PDB file of C-alpha atoms in Angstrom:
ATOM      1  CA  UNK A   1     -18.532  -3.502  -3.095  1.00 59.00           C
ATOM      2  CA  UNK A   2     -20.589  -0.681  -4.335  1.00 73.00           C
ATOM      3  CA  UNK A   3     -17.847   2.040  -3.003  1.00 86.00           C
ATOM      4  CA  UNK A   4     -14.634   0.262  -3.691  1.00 90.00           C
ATOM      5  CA  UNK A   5     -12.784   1.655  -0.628  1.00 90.00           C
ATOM      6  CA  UNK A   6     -10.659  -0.805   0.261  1.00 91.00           C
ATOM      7  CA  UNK A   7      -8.725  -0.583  -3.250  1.00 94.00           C
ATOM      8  CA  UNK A   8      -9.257   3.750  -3.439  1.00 95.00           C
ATOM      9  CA  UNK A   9      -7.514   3.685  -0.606  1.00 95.00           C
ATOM     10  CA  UNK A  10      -4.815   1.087  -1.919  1.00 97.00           C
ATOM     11  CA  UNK A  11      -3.900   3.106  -5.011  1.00 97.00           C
ATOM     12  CA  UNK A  12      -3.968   6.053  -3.132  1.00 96.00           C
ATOM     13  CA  UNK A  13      -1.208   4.571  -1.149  1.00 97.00           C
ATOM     14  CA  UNK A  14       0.644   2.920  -3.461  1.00 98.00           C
ATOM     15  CA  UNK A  15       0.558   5.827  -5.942  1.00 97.00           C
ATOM     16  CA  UNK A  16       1.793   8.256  -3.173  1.00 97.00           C
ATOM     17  CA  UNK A  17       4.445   5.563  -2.171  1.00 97.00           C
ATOM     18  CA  UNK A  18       5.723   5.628  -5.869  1.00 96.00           C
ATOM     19  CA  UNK A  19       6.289   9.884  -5.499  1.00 93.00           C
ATOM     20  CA  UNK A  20       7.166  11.437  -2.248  1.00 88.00           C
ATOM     21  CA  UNK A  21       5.785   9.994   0.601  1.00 93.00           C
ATOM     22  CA  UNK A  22       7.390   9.664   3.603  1.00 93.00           C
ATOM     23  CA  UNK A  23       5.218   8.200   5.841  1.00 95.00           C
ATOM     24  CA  UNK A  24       1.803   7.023   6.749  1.00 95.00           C
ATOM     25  CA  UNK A  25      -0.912   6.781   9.210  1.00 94.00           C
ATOM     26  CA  UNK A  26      -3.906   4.718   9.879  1.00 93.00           C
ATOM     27  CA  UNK A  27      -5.721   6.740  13.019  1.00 92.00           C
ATOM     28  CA  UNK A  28      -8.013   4.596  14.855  1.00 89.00           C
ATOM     29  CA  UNK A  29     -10.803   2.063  14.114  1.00 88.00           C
ATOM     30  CA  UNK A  30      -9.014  -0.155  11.445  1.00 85.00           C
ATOM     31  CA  UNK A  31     -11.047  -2.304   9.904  1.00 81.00           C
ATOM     32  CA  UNK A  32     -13.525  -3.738  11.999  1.00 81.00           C
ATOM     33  CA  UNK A  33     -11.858  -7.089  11.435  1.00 80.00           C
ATOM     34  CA  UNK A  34     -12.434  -9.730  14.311  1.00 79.00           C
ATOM     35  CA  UNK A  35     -10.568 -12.256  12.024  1.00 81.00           C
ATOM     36  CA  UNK A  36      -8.142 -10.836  10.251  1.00 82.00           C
ATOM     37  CA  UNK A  37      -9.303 -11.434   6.659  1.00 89.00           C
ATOM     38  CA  UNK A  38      -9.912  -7.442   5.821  1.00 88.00           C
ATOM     39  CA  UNK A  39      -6.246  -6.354   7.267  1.00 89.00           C
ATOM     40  CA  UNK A  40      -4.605  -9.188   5.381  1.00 92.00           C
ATOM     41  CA  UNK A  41      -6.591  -8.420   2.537  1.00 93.00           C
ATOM     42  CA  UNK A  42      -5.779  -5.035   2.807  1.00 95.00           C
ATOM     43  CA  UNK A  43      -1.945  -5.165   3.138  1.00 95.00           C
ATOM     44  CA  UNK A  44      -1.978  -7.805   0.169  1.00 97.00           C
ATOM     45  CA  UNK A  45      -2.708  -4.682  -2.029  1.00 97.00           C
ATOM     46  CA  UNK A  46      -0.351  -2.377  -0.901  1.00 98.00           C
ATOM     47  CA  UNK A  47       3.259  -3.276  -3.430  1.00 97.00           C
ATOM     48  CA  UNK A  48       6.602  -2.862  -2.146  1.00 97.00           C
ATOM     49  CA  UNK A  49       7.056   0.967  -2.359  1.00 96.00           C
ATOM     50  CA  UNK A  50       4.415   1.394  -0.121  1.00 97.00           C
ATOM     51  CA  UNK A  51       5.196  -0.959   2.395  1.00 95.00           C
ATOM     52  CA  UNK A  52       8.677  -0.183   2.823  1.00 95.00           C
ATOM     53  CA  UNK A  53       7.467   4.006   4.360  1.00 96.00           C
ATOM     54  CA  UNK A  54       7.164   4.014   8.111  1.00 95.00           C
ATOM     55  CA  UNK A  55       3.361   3.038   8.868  1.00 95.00           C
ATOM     56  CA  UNK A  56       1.932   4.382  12.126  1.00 95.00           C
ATOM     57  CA  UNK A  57      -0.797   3.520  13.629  1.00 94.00           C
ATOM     58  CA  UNK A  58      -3.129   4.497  16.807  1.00 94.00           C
ATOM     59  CA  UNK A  59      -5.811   2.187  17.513  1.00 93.00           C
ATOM     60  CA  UNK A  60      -9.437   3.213  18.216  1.00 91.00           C
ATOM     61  CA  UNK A  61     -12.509   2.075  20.426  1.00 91.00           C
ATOM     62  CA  UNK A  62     -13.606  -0.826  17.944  1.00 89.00           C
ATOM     63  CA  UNK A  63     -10.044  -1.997  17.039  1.00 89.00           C
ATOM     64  CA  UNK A  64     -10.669  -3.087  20.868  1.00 92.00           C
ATOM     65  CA  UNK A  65     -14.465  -3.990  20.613  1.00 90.00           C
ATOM     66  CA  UNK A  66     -16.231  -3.993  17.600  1.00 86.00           C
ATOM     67  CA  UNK A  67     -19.701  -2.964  19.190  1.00 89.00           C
ATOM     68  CA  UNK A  68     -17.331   0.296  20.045  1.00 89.00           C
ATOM     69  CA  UNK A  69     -17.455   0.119  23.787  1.00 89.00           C
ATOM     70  CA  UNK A  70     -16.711  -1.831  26.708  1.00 89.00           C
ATOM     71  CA  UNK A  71     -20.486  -2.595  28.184  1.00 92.00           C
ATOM     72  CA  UNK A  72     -20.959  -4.742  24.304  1.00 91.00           C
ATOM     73  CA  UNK A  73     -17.924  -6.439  24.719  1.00 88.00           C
ATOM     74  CA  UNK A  74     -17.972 -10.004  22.672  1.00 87.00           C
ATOM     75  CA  UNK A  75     -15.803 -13.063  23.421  1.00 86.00           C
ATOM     76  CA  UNK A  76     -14.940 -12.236  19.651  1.00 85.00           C
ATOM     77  CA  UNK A  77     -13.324  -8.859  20.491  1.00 89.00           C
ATOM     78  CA  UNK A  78      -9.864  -8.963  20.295  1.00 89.00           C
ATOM     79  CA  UNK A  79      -9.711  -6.233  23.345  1.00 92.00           C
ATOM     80  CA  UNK A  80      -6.070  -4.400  21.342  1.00 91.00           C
ATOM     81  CA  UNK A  81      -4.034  -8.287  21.573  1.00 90.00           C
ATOM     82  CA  UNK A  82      -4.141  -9.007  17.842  1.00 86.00           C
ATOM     83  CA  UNK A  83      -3.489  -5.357  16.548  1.00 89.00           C
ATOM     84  CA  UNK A  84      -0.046  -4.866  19.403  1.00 90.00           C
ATOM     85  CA  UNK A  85       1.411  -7.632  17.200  1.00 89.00           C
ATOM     86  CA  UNK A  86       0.272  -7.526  13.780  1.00 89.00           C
ATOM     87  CA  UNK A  87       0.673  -3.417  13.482  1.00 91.00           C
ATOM     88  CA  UNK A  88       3.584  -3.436  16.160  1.00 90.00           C
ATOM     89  CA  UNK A  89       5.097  -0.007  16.937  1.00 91.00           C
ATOM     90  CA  UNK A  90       8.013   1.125  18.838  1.00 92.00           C
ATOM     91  CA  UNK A  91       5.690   1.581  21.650  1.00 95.00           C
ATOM     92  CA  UNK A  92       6.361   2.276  25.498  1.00 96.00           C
ATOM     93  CA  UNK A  93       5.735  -1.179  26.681  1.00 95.00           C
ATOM     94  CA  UNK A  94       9.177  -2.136  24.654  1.00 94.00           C
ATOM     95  CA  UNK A  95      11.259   0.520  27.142  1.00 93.00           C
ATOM     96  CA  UNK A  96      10.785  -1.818  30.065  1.00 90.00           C
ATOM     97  CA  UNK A  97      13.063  -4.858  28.210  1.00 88.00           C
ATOM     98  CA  UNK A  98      13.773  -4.289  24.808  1.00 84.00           C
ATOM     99  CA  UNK A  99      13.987  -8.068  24.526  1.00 91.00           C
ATOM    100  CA  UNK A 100      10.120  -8.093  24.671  1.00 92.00           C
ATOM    101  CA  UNK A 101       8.695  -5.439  22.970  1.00 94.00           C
ATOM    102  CA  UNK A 102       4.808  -6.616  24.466  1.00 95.00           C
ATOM    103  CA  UNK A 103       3.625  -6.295  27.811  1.00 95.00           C
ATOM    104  CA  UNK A 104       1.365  -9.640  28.066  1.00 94.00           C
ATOM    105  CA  UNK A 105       0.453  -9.348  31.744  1.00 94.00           C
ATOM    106  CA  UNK A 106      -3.421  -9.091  30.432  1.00 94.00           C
ATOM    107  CA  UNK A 107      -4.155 -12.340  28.584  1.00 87.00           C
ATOM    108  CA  UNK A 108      -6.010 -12.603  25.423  1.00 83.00           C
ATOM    109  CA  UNK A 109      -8.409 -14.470  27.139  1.00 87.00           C
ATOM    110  CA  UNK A 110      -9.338 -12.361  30.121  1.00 91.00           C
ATOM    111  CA  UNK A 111     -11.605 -10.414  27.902  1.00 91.00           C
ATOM    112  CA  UNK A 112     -10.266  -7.095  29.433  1.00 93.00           C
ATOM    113  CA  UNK A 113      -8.259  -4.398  27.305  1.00 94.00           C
ATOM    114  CA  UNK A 114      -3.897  -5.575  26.066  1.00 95.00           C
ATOM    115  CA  UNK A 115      -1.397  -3.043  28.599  1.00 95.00           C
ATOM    116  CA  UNK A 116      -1.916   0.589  27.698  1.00 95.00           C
ATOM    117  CA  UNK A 117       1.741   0.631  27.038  1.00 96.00           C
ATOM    118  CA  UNK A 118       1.704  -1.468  23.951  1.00 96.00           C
ATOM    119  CA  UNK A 119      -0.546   1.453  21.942  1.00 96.00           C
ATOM    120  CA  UNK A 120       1.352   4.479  23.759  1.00 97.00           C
ATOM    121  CA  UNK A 121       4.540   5.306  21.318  1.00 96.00           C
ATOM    122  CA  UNK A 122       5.810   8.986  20.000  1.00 96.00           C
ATOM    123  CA  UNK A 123       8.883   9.514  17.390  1.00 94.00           C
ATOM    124  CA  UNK A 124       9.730  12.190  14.774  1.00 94.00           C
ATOM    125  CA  UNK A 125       9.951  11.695  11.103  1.00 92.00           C
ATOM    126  CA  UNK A 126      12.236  14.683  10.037  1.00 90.00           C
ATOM    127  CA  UNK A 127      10.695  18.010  12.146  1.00 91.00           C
ATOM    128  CA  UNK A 128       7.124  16.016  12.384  1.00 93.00           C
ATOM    129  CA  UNK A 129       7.069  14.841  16.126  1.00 95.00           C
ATOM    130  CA  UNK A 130       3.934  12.140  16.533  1.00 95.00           C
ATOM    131  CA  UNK A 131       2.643  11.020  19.978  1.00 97.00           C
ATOM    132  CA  UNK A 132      -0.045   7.949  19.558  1.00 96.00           C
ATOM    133  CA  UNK A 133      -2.537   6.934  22.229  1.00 96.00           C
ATOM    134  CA  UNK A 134      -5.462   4.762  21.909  1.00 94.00           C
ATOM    135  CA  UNK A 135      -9.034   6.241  23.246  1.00 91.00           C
ATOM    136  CA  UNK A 136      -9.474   3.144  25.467  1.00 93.00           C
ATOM    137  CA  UNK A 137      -7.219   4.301  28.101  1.00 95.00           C
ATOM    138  CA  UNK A 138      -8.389   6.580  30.852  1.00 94.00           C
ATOM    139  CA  UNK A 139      -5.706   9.752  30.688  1.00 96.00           C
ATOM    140  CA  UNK A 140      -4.992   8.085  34.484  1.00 96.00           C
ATOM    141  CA  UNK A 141      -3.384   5.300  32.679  1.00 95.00           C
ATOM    142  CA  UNK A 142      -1.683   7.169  30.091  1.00 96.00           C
ATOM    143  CA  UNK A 143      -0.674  10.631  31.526  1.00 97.00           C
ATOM    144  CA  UNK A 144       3.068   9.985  32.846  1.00 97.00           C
ATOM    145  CA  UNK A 145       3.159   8.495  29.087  1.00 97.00           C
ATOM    146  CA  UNK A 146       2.112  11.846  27.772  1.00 97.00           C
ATOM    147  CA  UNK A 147       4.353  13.813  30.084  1.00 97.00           C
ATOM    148  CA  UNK A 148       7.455  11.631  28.943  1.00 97.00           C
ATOM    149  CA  UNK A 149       6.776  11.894  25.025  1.00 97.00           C
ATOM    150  CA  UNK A 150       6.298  16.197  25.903  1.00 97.00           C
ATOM    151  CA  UNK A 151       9.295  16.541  27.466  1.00 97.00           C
ATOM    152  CA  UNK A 152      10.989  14.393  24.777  1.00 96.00           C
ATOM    153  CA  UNK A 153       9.860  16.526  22.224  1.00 95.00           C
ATOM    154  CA  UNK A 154      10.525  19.722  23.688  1.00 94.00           C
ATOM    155  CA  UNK A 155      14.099  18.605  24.400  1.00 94.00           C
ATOM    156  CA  UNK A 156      14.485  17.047  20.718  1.00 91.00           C
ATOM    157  CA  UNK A 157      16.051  18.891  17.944  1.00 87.00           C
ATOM    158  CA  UNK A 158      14.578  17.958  14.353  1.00 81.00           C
ATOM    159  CA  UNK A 159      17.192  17.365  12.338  1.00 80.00           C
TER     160      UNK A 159
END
C-alpha cells in the first residue's frame, strides 16, 4: 500500500494505548468493507492494551452503502446490520429489553437501513459526555433520541 494507513493508524493506537489513553473513537465511514476482511484485518493489529480502552463508534453514510447514498444502494450493502453487531454499543435500541440489545424488526435482507436505535447511544467517560448518531437517519427519526441523551447530560454530574 503506497500510504500504509491501515498500520499508521495501528501504532498510533497501540502506542497511545500503551501511555494514557482513555478512550477512542472511530467517527463515521469505517472502512468501506462489504466483507469484513479490512475491519478484521484491522482489529488483528491493534494488541491488548489497545483493545481493552472503551472504543466508540458512530457510523457514516457508506458504513450503510458503500456508493454513499441510498439511490446506489447494492444488494452488497450491508444497510448498518453487520456494523450494530460487530462494533456493538450500548445503544438505545438495548433500553427497550436489555435481554436483546438489537432491534431486528428491519431484516438484513430487506435492503432498507438496521433500526435507528441500534446507532443512537450517549455516555460519559469521566466529564467527556458523547452523544453518537449516524447521518442516515432523518433528525424525525432520531430527535426524541437527542432530547433524551440532552436532558441526561444536563442532569448528569461528571464525576
Amino acid at each position: 500500500r503506497p500510504y500504509g494507513i491501515k498500520s499508521a493508524l495501528q501504532r498510533v493506537i497501540n502506542g497511545l494505548a500503551a501511555k494514557e489513553m482513555d478512550y477512542w473513537m472511530n467517527v463515521g465511514d469505517l472502512w468501506y468493507d462489504q466483507i469484513g476482511t479490512r475491519t478484521s484485518g484491522f482489529f488483528a493489529g491493534l494488541d491488548l492494551n489497545a483493545m481493552t480502552k472503551i472504543h466508540g463508534v458512530t457510523m457514516g453514510n457508506h458504513d450503510y452503502w458503500v456508493g454513499g447514498h441510498s439511490d446506489v444502494k447494492s444488494i452488497l450493502d450491508s444497510y448498518g446490520n453487520g456494523q450494530m453487531q460487530w462494533y456493538a454499543q450500548d445503544a438505545v435500541s438495548a433500553s427497550v429489553n436489555e435481554k436483546k440489545p438489537f432491534d431486528f424488526t428491519v431484516g438484513a435482507g430487506s435492503m432498507k437501513e438496521a433500526a435507528s436505535g441500534n446507532f443512537f447511544w450517549y455516555n460519559m467517560v469521566g466529564n467527556v459526555a458523547f452523544i453518537a448518531f449516524s447521518n442516515a437517519y432523518s433528525w424525525g427519526e432520531q430527535s426524541a433520541h437527542f432530547a433524551e441523551a440532552c436532558s441526561w447530560v444536563g442532569t448528569t454530574e461528571a464525576p
